[in-house]
PDB file of C-alpha atoms in Angstrom:
ATOM      1  CA  MET A   1      -0.053   0.212   0.015  1.00 69.00           C
ATOM      2  CA  ARG A   2       2.725   2.274   0.782  1.00 75.00           C
ATOM      3  CA  HIS A   3       4.596   1.254  -2.438  1.00 80.00           C
ATOM      4  CA  GLU A   4       1.557   2.372  -4.124  1.00 83.00           C
ATOM      5  CA  TYR A   5       1.337   5.682  -2.685  1.00 84.00           C
ATOM      6  CA  ILE A   6       5.048   6.168  -3.667  1.00 86.00           C
ATOM      7  CA  ARG A   7       4.293   5.012  -7.053  1.00 87.00           C
ATOM      8  CA  THR A   8       1.117   7.007  -7.294  1.00 88.00           C
ATOM      9  CA  PHE A   9       3.529   9.917  -5.807  1.00 88.00           C
ATOM     10  CA  TYR A  10       6.362   9.402  -8.613  1.00 89.00           C
ATOM     11  CA  GLU A  11       3.728   8.790 -11.909  1.00 89.00           C
ATOM     12  CA  ALA A  12       2.522  11.883 -11.017  1.00 89.00           C
ATOM     13  CA  ASN A  13       5.520  13.864 -10.463  1.00 87.00           C
ATOM     14  CA  ARG A  14       7.852  12.007 -12.186  1.00 88.00           C
ATOM     15  CA  GLN A  15       8.408  14.913 -15.050  1.00 88.00           C
ATOM     16  CA  GLY A  16       8.719  17.856 -12.962  1.00 87.00           C
ATOM     17  CA  LEU A  17      10.982  15.795 -10.030  1.00 89.00           C
ATOM     18  CA  TYR A  18      13.189  15.097 -13.547  1.00 89.00           C
ATOM     19  CA  ALA A  19      13.635  18.458 -14.751  1.00 87.00           C
ATOM     20  CA  TYR A  20      14.350  20.003 -11.484  1.00 87.00           C
ATOM     21  CA  ALA A  21      17.476  17.744 -11.378  1.00 87.00           C
ATOM     22  CA  LEU A  22      18.621  18.137 -14.795  1.00 85.00           C
ATOM     23  CA  THR A  23      17.900  21.812 -13.971  1.00 84.00           C
ATOM     24  CA  LEU A  24      20.729  21.661 -10.797  1.00 83.00           C
ATOM     25  CA  THR A  25      22.772  18.951 -12.777  1.00 81.00           C
ATOM     26  CA  GLY A  26      22.825  19.786 -15.843  1.00 79.00           C
ATOM     27  CA  ASP A  27      23.187  16.298 -16.469  1.00 80.00           C
ATOM     28  CA  THR A  28      20.679  13.563 -17.877  1.00 84.00           C
ATOM     29  CA  ALA A  29      22.575  10.455 -15.403  1.00 86.00           C
ATOM     30  CA  ALA A  30      23.783  12.517 -12.608  1.00 86.00           C
ATOM     31  CA  ALA A  31      19.712  13.461 -12.975  1.00 86.00           C
ATOM     32  CA  GLU A  32      18.294  10.153 -12.921  1.00 89.00           C
ATOM     33  CA  ASP A  33      20.416   9.361 -10.273  1.00 89.00           C
ATOM     34  CA  ALA A  34      19.211  11.979  -8.330  1.00 89.00           C
ATOM     35  CA  VAL A  35      15.672  11.188  -8.869  1.00 90.00           C
ATOM     36  CA  GLN A  36      16.631   7.332  -7.835  1.00 90.00           C
ATOM     37  CA  THR A  37      18.003   8.357  -4.765  1.00 90.00           C
ATOM     38  CA  ALA A  38      14.717  10.674  -3.751  1.00 89.00           C
ATOM     39  CA  ILE A  39      12.447   7.839  -4.146  1.00 89.00           C
ATOM     40  CA  TYR A  40      14.713   5.485  -2.428  1.00 88.00           C
ATOM     41  CA  LYS A  41      14.722   7.597   0.229  1.00 87.00           C
ATOM     42  CA  LEU A  42      10.842   7.687   0.443  1.00 85.00           C
ATOM     43  CA  LEU A  43      10.728   4.369   0.941  1.00 85.00           C
ATOM     44  CA  LYS A  44      13.421   3.859   4.021  1.00 83.00           C
ATOM     45  CA  ARG A  45      11.112   6.430   5.615  1.00 80.00           C
ATOM     46  CA  SER A  46       9.601   5.035   8.793  1.00 74.00           C
ATOM     47  CA  PHE A  47       6.928   7.185   8.062  1.00 78.00           C
ATOM     48  CA  LEU A  48       6.252   9.426   5.405  1.00 78.00           C
ATOM     49  CA  PRO A  49       6.055  12.708   6.046  1.00 80.00           C
ATOM     50  CA  SER A  50       2.306  14.501   5.282  1.00 77.00           C
ATOM     51  CA  GLU A  51       2.954  16.610   2.774  1.00 80.00           C
ATOM     52  CA  LEU A  52       5.372  14.811   0.435  1.00 83.00           C
ATOM     53  CA  ARG A  53       5.635  16.750  -2.320  1.00 85.00           C
ATOM     54  CA  PRO A  54       7.916  19.241  -0.721  1.00 86.00           C
ATOM     55  CA  TYR A  55       9.988  16.351   0.708  1.00 88.00           C
ATOM     56  CA  ALA A  56      10.553  14.946  -2.728  1.00 88.00           C
ATOM     57  CA  TYR A  57      11.613  17.742  -4.377  1.00 88.00           C
ATOM     58  CA  ARG A  58      14.088  18.560  -1.094  1.00 88.00           C
ATOM     59  CA  CYS A  59      15.486  14.933  -1.625  1.00 89.00           C
ATOM     60  CA  VAL A  60      16.219  15.376  -5.084  1.00 89.00           C
ATOM     61  CA  ARG A  61      17.583  19.033  -4.263  1.00 88.00           C
ATOM     62  CA  ASN A  62      20.109  17.290  -2.038  1.00 89.00           C
ATOM     63  CA  ALA A  63      21.120  14.502  -4.042  1.00 88.00           C
ATOM     64  CA  ALA A  64      21.776  16.214  -6.349  1.00 85.00           C
ATOM     65  CA  ILE A  65      24.044  18.809  -4.879  1.00 85.00           C
ATOM     66  CA  ASP A  66      26.004  15.857  -3.866  1.00 85.00           C
ATOM     67  CA  GLU A  67      26.328  14.114  -7.410  1.00 81.00           C
ATOM     68  CA  ARG A  68      27.097  17.904  -8.900  1.00 78.00           C
ATOM     69  CA  ARG A  69      29.858  17.519  -6.229  1.00 79.00           C
ATOM     70  CA  ARG A  70      31.114  14.134  -6.979  1.00 77.00           C
ATOM     71  CA  PHE A  71      31.361  14.246 -10.687  1.00 68.00           C
ATOM     72  CA  ALA A  72      32.287  17.971 -10.699  1.00 64.00           C
ATOM     73  CA  GLY A  73      34.857  17.799 -12.913  1.00 58.00           C
ATOM     74  CA  ARG A  74      33.282  15.344 -15.241  1.00 56.00           C
ATOM     75  CA  MET A  75      29.651  16.997 -16.186  1.00 51.00           C
ATOM     76  CA  SER A  76      28.570  19.043 -18.592  1.00 52.00           C
ATOM     77  CA  THR A  77      26.822  21.959 -17.412  1.00 50.00           C
ATOM     78  CA  VAL A  78      23.819  21.677 -20.067  1.00 48.00           C
ATOM     79  CA  PRO A  79      22.031  18.654 -20.892  1.00 49.00           C
ATOM     80  CA  PRO A  80      22.958  17.425 -24.804  1.00 48.00           C
ATOM     81  CA  PRO A  81      20.877  18.720 -27.510  1.00 46.00           C
ATOM     82  CA  GLU A  82      17.309  17.483 -28.170  1.00 49.00           C
ATOM     83  CA  ASP A  83      16.712  15.882 -31.340  1.00 46.00           C
ATOM     84  CA  ALA A  84      15.358  18.082 -33.983  1.00 42.00           C
ATOM     85  CA  ASP A  85      12.549  15.809 -34.509  1.00 45.00           C
ATOM     86  CA  THR A  86      10.988  16.277 -30.849  1.00 50.00           C
ATOM     87  CA  ARG A  87      11.574  20.730 -31.300  1.00 53.00           C
ATOM     88  CA  THR A  88       8.464  22.566 -31.243  1.00 58.00           C
ATOM     89  CA  PRO A  89       8.682  26.010 -33.609  1.00 58.00           C
ATOM     90  CA  GLY A  90       8.155  28.955 -31.303  1.00 63.00           C
ATOM     91  CA  ARG A  91       8.365  26.537 -28.387  1.00 71.00           C
ATOM     92  CA  PRO A  92      11.872  27.331 -26.194  1.00 75.00           C
ATOM     93  CA  THR A  93      13.585  23.834 -25.645  1.00 79.00           C
ATOM     94  CA  PHE A  94      14.753  22.680 -21.953  1.00 81.00           C
ATOM     95  CA  VAL A  95      18.144  23.159 -23.135  1.00 82.00           C
ATOM     96  CA  ASP A  96      17.442  27.089 -23.831  1.00 81.00           C
ATOM     97  CA  LEU A  97      15.434  27.709 -20.310  1.00 82.00           C
ATOM     98  CA  VAL A  98      18.830  25.683 -18.952  1.00 82.00           C
ATOM     99  CA  ALA A  99      21.183  27.627 -20.673  1.00 82.00           C
ATOM    100  CA  LEU A 100      19.316  30.987 -19.131  1.00 83.00           C
ATOM    101  CA  LEU A 101      19.094  29.804 -15.412  1.00 83.00           C
ATOM    102  CA  GLN A 102      22.975  29.541 -15.691  1.00 82.00           C
ATOM    103  CA  ARG A 103      23.048  32.920 -15.712  1.00 84.00           C
ATOM    104  CA  LEU A 104      21.162  33.160 -12.104  1.00 86.00           C
ATOM    105  CA  THR A 105      22.900  32.476  -8.887  1.00 87.00           C
ATOM    106  CA  PRO A 106      22.579  28.805  -7.415  1.00 84.00           C
ATOM    107  CA  ALA A 107      19.706  29.967  -5.208  1.00 86.00           C
ATOM    108  CA  GLU A 108      18.077  32.246  -7.725  1.00 87.00           C
ATOM    109  CA  ARG A 109      17.793  29.551 -10.289  1.00 85.00           C
ATOM    110  CA  ASP A 110      16.821  27.048  -7.525  1.00 84.00           C
ATOM    111  CA  VAL A 111      13.100  29.623  -6.843  1.00 87.00           C
ATOM    112  CA  VAL A 112      12.491  30.197 -10.700  1.00 86.00           C
ATOM    113  CA  ALA A 113      12.956  26.110 -11.193  1.00 83.00           C
ATOM    114  CA  LEU A 114      10.538  25.113  -8.430  1.00 84.00           C
ATOM    115  CA  LYS A 115       7.816  28.274  -8.935  1.00 83.00           C
ATOM    116  CA  CYS A 116       8.021  28.450 -12.809  1.00 79.00           C
ATOM    117  CA  ILE A 117       8.144  25.076 -14.056  1.00 75.00           C
ATOM    118  CA  LYS A 118       6.407  22.686 -11.406  1.00 73.00           C
ATOM    119  CA  GLU A 119       3.987  25.912 -10.199  1.00 74.00           C
ATOM    120  CA  LEU A 120       4.704  25.036  -6.566  1.00 81.00           C
ATOM    121  CA  THR A 121       3.802  27.149  -4.269  1.00 86.00           C
ATOM    122  CA  PHE A 122       5.872  29.982  -1.959  1.00 88.00           C
ATOM    123  CA  ASP A 123       5.536  28.323   0.992  1.00 88.00           C
ATOM    124  CA  GLU A 124       6.324  24.855  -0.340  1.00 86.00           C
ATOM    125  CA  ILE A 125       9.259  26.309  -1.851  1.00 87.00           C
ATOM    126  CA  ALA A 126      10.664  27.727   1.650  1.00 88.00           C
ATOM    127  CA  ARG A 127      10.342  23.958   2.967  1.00 85.00           C
ATOM    128  CA  ILE A 128      12.244  22.644   0.283  1.00 83.00           C
ATOM    129  CA  ASP A 129      14.947  25.653   0.640  1.00 80.00           C
ATOM    130  CA  GLY A 130      14.777  26.223   4.131  1.00 83.00           C
ATOM    131  CA  SER A 131      14.415  29.726   4.043  1.00 85.00           C
ATOM    132  CA  SER A 132      11.694  32.023   5.109  1.00 89.00           C
ATOM    133  CA  LEU A 133       8.704  32.896   3.032  1.00 89.00           C
ATOM    134  CA  ASN A 134       9.649  36.623   2.528  1.00 90.00           C
ATOM    135  CA  THR A 135      13.184  35.946   1.095  1.00 91.00           C
ATOM    136  CA  VAL A 136      11.932  33.226  -1.135  1.00 89.00           C
ATOM    137  CA  ALA A 137       9.633  35.550  -2.167  1.00 90.00           C
ATOM    138  CA  SER A 138      12.070  38.751  -2.252  1.00 91.00           C
ATOM    139  CA  ARG A 139      14.786  36.143  -4.152  1.00 91.00           C
ATOM    140  CA  TYR A 140      12.362  35.069  -6.923  1.00 90.00           C
ATOM    141  CA  ARG A 141      11.264  38.804  -7.679  1.00 91.00           C
ATOM    142  CA  ARG A 142      15.270  39.516  -7.877  1.00 91.00           C
ATOM    143  CA  ALA A 143      15.763  36.369 -10.535  1.00 90.00           C
ATOM    144  CA  LEU A 144      12.755  37.887 -12.747  1.00 89.00           C
ATOM    145  CA  GLU A 145      14.281  41.148 -12.395  1.00 90.00           C
ATOM    146  CA  LYS A 146      17.217  39.472 -13.631  1.00 89.00           C
ATOM    147  CA  LEU A 147      15.822  37.914 -16.406  1.00 87.00           C
ATOM    148  CA  ARG A 148      13.864  40.206 -17.715  1.00 88.00           C
ATOM    149  CA  ALA A 149      16.684  42.349 -18.017  1.00 88.00           C
ATOM    150  CA  ILE A 150      18.776  39.543 -20.117  1.00 87.00           C
ATOM    151  CA  MET A 151      15.820  38.888 -22.082  1.00 83.00           C
ATOM    152  CA  GLU A 152      16.057  42.501 -22.987  1.00 83.00           C
ATOM    153  CA  GLU A 153      19.871  42.417 -23.648  1.00 80.00           C
ATOM    154  CA  GLU A 154      19.212  38.989 -25.909  1.00 75.00           C
ATOM    155  CA  PRO A 155      15.842  38.969 -26.954  1.00 67.00           C
ATOM    156  CA  ARG A 156      14.944  35.017 -27.269  1.00 61.00           C
TER     157      ARG A 156
ATOM    158  CA  MET B   1       8.349  40.607 -25.279  1.00 59.00           C
ATOM    159  CA  THR B   2       7.775  37.851 -23.461  1.00 72.00           C
ATOM    160  CA  PRO B   3       7.367  38.082 -19.193  1.00 78.00           C
ATOM    161  CA  PRO B   4      10.155  35.344 -18.280  1.00 78.00           C
ATOM    162  CA  GLU B   5       7.627  33.413 -15.862  1.00 78.00           C
ATOM    163  CA  ASP B   6       5.402  33.011 -19.298  1.00 80.00           C
ATOM    164  CA  TRP B   7       8.420  32.041 -20.873  1.00 81.00           C
ATOM    165  CA  ILE B   8       9.799  29.861 -19.040  1.00 80.00           C
ATOM    166  CA  GLN B   9       6.339  28.257 -18.208  1.00 78.00           C
ATOM    167  CA  ASN B  10       6.092  27.582 -21.819  1.00 79.00           C
ATOM    168  CA  VAL B  11       9.468  25.562 -21.832  1.00 80.00           C
ATOM    169  CA  ALA B  12       8.711  22.036 -23.338  1.00 80.00           C
ATOM    170  CA  LEU B  13      10.334  20.218 -20.363  1.00 80.00           C
ATOM    171  CA  PRO B  14      11.924  17.053 -21.440  1.00 83.00           C
ATOM    172  CA  GLU B  15      11.285  13.760 -21.705  1.00 85.00           C
ATOM    173  CA  VAL B  16      11.545  11.359 -18.597  1.00 87.00           C
ATOM    174  CA  PRO B  17      14.455   8.521 -19.621  1.00 89.00           C
ATOM    175  CA  ALA B  18      13.240   4.697 -19.931  1.00 90.00           C
ATOM    176  CA  THR B  19      15.817   4.243 -17.795  1.00 89.00           C
ATOM    177  CA  LEU B  20      15.077   5.726 -14.720  1.00 89.00           C
ATOM    178  CA  ASP B  21      11.053   5.056 -14.828  1.00 89.00           C
ATOM    179  CA  ARG B  22      12.693   0.905 -15.315  1.00 90.00           C
ATOM    180  CA  ARG B  23      15.007   1.593 -12.234  1.00 89.00           C
ATOM    181  CA  VAL B  24      12.006   3.173 -10.203  1.00 88.00           C
ATOM    182  CA  ALA B  25       9.867   0.291 -10.692  1.00 88.00           C
ATOM    183  CA  THR B  26      12.464  -2.180 -10.033  1.00 88.00           C
ATOM    184  CA  MET B  27      13.061  -0.663  -6.525  1.00 86.00           C
ATOM    185  CA  LEU B  28       9.263  -0.039  -6.158  1.00 84.00           C
ATOM    186  CA  THR B  29       8.290  -3.687  -7.013  1.00 82.00           C
ATOM    187  CA  SER B  30      11.612  -5.574  -6.047  1.00 72.00           C
ATOM    188  CA  GLY B  31      11.033  -3.786  -2.551  1.00 60.00           C
ATOM    189  CA  ALA B  32      13.978  -1.402  -0.890  1.00 53.00           C
ATOM    190  CA  GLN B  33      12.549  -2.897   2.086  1.00 53.00           C
ATOM    191  CA  ARG B  34      13.291  -0.416   4.774  1.00 50.00           C
ATOM    192  CA  ARG B  35      16.274  -2.548   6.706  1.00 51.00           C
ATOM    193  CA  PRO B  36      17.493  -2.208   9.993  1.00 48.00           C
ATOM    194  CA  ALA B  37      21.262  -0.233   9.930  1.00 49.00           C
ATOM    195  CA  PHE B  38      22.574  -3.449  12.179  1.00 52.00           C
ATOM    196  CA  PRO B  39      20.797  -6.844  11.644  1.00 51.00           C
ATOM    197  CA  LEU B  40      21.526  -8.364  14.286  1.00 53.00           C
ATOM    198  CA  LEU B  41      19.850  -5.830  16.519  1.00 56.00           C
ATOM    199  CA  PRO B  42      16.733  -4.791  15.254  1.00 59.00           C
ATOM    200  CA  VAL B  43      15.360  -3.539  19.114  1.00 67.00           C
ATOM    201  CA  PRO B  44      16.620   0.515  18.901  1.00 74.00           C
ATOM    202  CA  LEU B  45      18.875   1.110  21.221  1.00 80.00           C
ATOM    203  CA  TRP B  46      17.159   3.298  22.951  1.00 84.00           C
ATOM    204  CA  ALA B  47      14.273   0.427  23.242  1.00 85.00           C
ATOM    205  CA  CYS B  48      17.700  -1.867  25.271  1.00 86.00           C
ATOM    206  CA  ALA B  49      18.749   1.462  27.836  1.00 90.00           C
ATOM    207  CA  VAL B  50      14.700   1.578  28.924  1.00 92.00           C
ATOM    208  CA  LEU B  51      14.391  -1.755  29.389  1.00 91.00           C
ATOM    209  CA  VAL B  52      17.583  -1.945  31.145  1.00 92.00           C
ATOM    210  CA  ALA B  53      16.581   0.753  33.253  1.00 92.00           C
ATOM    211  CA  LEU B  54      13.149  -0.493  34.200  1.00 92.00           C
ATOM    212  CA  ALA B  55      14.574  -4.084  34.880  1.00 90.00           C
ATOM    213  CA  TYR B  56      16.824  -2.405  37.514  1.00 87.00           C
ATOM    214  CA  VAL B  57      14.220  -0.051  39.075  1.00 86.00           C
ATOM    215  CA  ALA B  58      11.890  -3.255  39.432  1.00 85.00           C
ATOM    216  CA  GLY B  59      14.508  -5.367  40.749  1.00 82.00           C
ATOM    217  CA  ALA B  60      15.498  -3.021  43.683  1.00 76.00           C
ATOM    218  CA  TRP B  61      11.670  -2.045  44.314  1.00 78.00           C
ATOM    219  CA  CYS B  62      10.938  -5.812  44.737  1.00 77.00           C
ATOM    220  CA  ALA B  63      13.964  -7.205  45.998  1.00 72.00           C
ATOM    221  CA  PRO B  64      13.240  -8.611  49.674  1.00 70.00           C
ATOM    222  CA  ALA B  65      14.811  -6.407  52.292  1.00 66.00           C
ATOM    223  CA  PRO B  66      17.995  -8.311  54.383  1.00 64.00           C
ATOM    224  CA  ALA B  67      16.943 -10.089  57.546  1.00 63.00           C
ATOM    225  CA  ALA B  68      17.395  -8.230  60.542  1.00 60.00           C
ATOM    226  CA  PRO B  69      18.606 -10.154  63.990  1.00 57.00           C
ATOM    227  CA  THR B  70      16.422 -11.506  66.250  1.00 55.00           C
ATOM    228  CA  ALA B  71      16.569 -10.999  69.747  1.00 51.00           C
ATOM    229  CA  THR B  72      17.069 -14.972  70.525  1.00 51.00           C
ATOM    230  CA  SER B  73      20.139 -14.781  68.353  1.00 49.00           C
ATOM    231  CA  LEU B  74      21.615 -11.984  69.884  1.00 51.00           C
ATOM    232  CA  VAL B  75      21.503 -13.710  73.063  1.00 48.00           C
ATOM    233  CA  TRP B  76      22.978 -16.692  71.872  1.00 49.00           C
ATOM    234  CA  VAL B  77      25.783 -14.808  70.190  1.00 50.00           C
ATOM    235  CA  SER B  78      26.450 -12.925  73.482  1.00 49.00           C
ATOM    236  CA  ASP B  79      26.487 -16.198  75.694  1.00 50.00           C
ATOM    237  CA  SER B  80      28.706 -18.134  73.567  1.00 51.00           C
ATOM    238  CA  ASN B  81      31.055 -15.685  71.820  1.00 53.00           C
ATOM    239  CA  PRO B  82      33.727 -13.773  74.145  1.00 52.00           C
ATOM    240  CA  THR B  83      34.272 -11.190  71.580  1.00 55.00           C
ATOM    241  CA  PHE B  84      30.601  -9.844  72.072  1.00 53.00           C
ATOM    242  CA  GLU B  85      31.896  -6.944  72.745  1.00 53.00           C
ATOM    243  CA  ARG B  86      34.403  -6.349  69.757  1.00 54.00           C
ATOM    244  CA  ILE B  87      31.465  -7.236  67.437  1.00 55.00           C
ATOM    245  CA  PHE B  88      28.930  -5.684  68.108  1.00 55.00           C
ATOM    246  CA  LEU B  89      30.477  -2.312  69.235  1.00 51.00           C
ATOM    247  CA  PRO B  90      33.308  -2.128  66.605  1.00 50.00           C
ATOM    248  CA  ASN B  91      33.695   1.319  66.574  1.00 53.00           C
ATOM    249  CA  ARG B  92      33.711   2.229  70.073  1.00 50.00           C
ATOM    250  CA  ARG B  93      36.433  -0.155  70.698  1.00 47.00           C
ATOM    251  CA  LYS B  94      38.445   1.256  67.576  1.00 47.00           C
ATOM    252  CA  THR B  95      39.223  -2.318  65.879  1.00 47.00           C
ATOM    253  CA  SER B  96      39.403  -3.228  62.953  1.00 49.00           C
ATOM    254  CA  PHE B  97      36.559  -5.673  63.063  1.00 49.00           C
ATOM    255  CA  THR B  98      33.937  -4.379  60.689  1.00 52.00           C
ATOM    256  CA  LEU B  99      31.418  -7.178  59.961  1.00 51.00           C
ATOM    257  CA  ARG B 100      28.052  -7.109  60.389  1.00 55.00           C
ATOM    258  CA  PRO B 101      26.566  -9.193  63.723  1.00 56.00           C
ATOM    259  CA  TRP B 102      23.602 -11.027  62.284  1.00 54.00           C
ATOM    260  CA  ILE B 103      25.873 -11.910  59.177  1.00 54.00           C
ATOM    261  CA  LEU B 104      28.095 -13.825  61.507  1.00 53.00           C
ATOM    262  CA  VAL B 105      24.916 -15.155  63.611  1.00 54.00           C
ATOM    263  CA  ASN B 106      23.413 -16.488  60.147  1.00 50.00           C
TER     264      ASN B 106
END
């Protein structure tokens, strides 16, 4: 039953967890490892946390940081380009997003990825990050201002 | 110009690799069951400490009190043993004999 619950959670959040891990690590293999580690940590727990989503994202974040640290010299900073067939005309790709987010500080990148990609609330992000609600909100605002400035300089 | 948040939300998220799905499915079916850190000690250490403390308190509470000397035994000692005073008044005589009298009687 517990495994079923985790399976349902994974199926509903797999893309978000993977995209988040990929944003943090910039490497597909490391992102896979990070998501697997997070699910393993969920399975290992005696009691599941009442709110699974922030906990799982925090696990992914910690695992991604570990992976990044472990393979610092060997990782590519940007994921490999997607196939030309899968590109939708007029729609930005994930590679473009990762390249854009690399211009932010790690903390700002984290908040933007969680808020915009998976539409987590500030409250959930604060729980993942271990920061206060105000810190997260101001970090997000600052990151958006930076992105706006970048996009004005280099229109996309 | 598109606001950055709209631009980001418009990004096509990457497909989850089939290998990751397979790895997670394997974990969920074959069961990465929770195992104790030390296989021979499934009971947590704090539980053992609590049990030992409880046993100690229960033992101290239920143990019989040491038998007190009776009047007859004291009389018997005083009649037959010439060193009665040395036994029963060790501190007054400043001797080195420190055994309790009822231990000798019994």
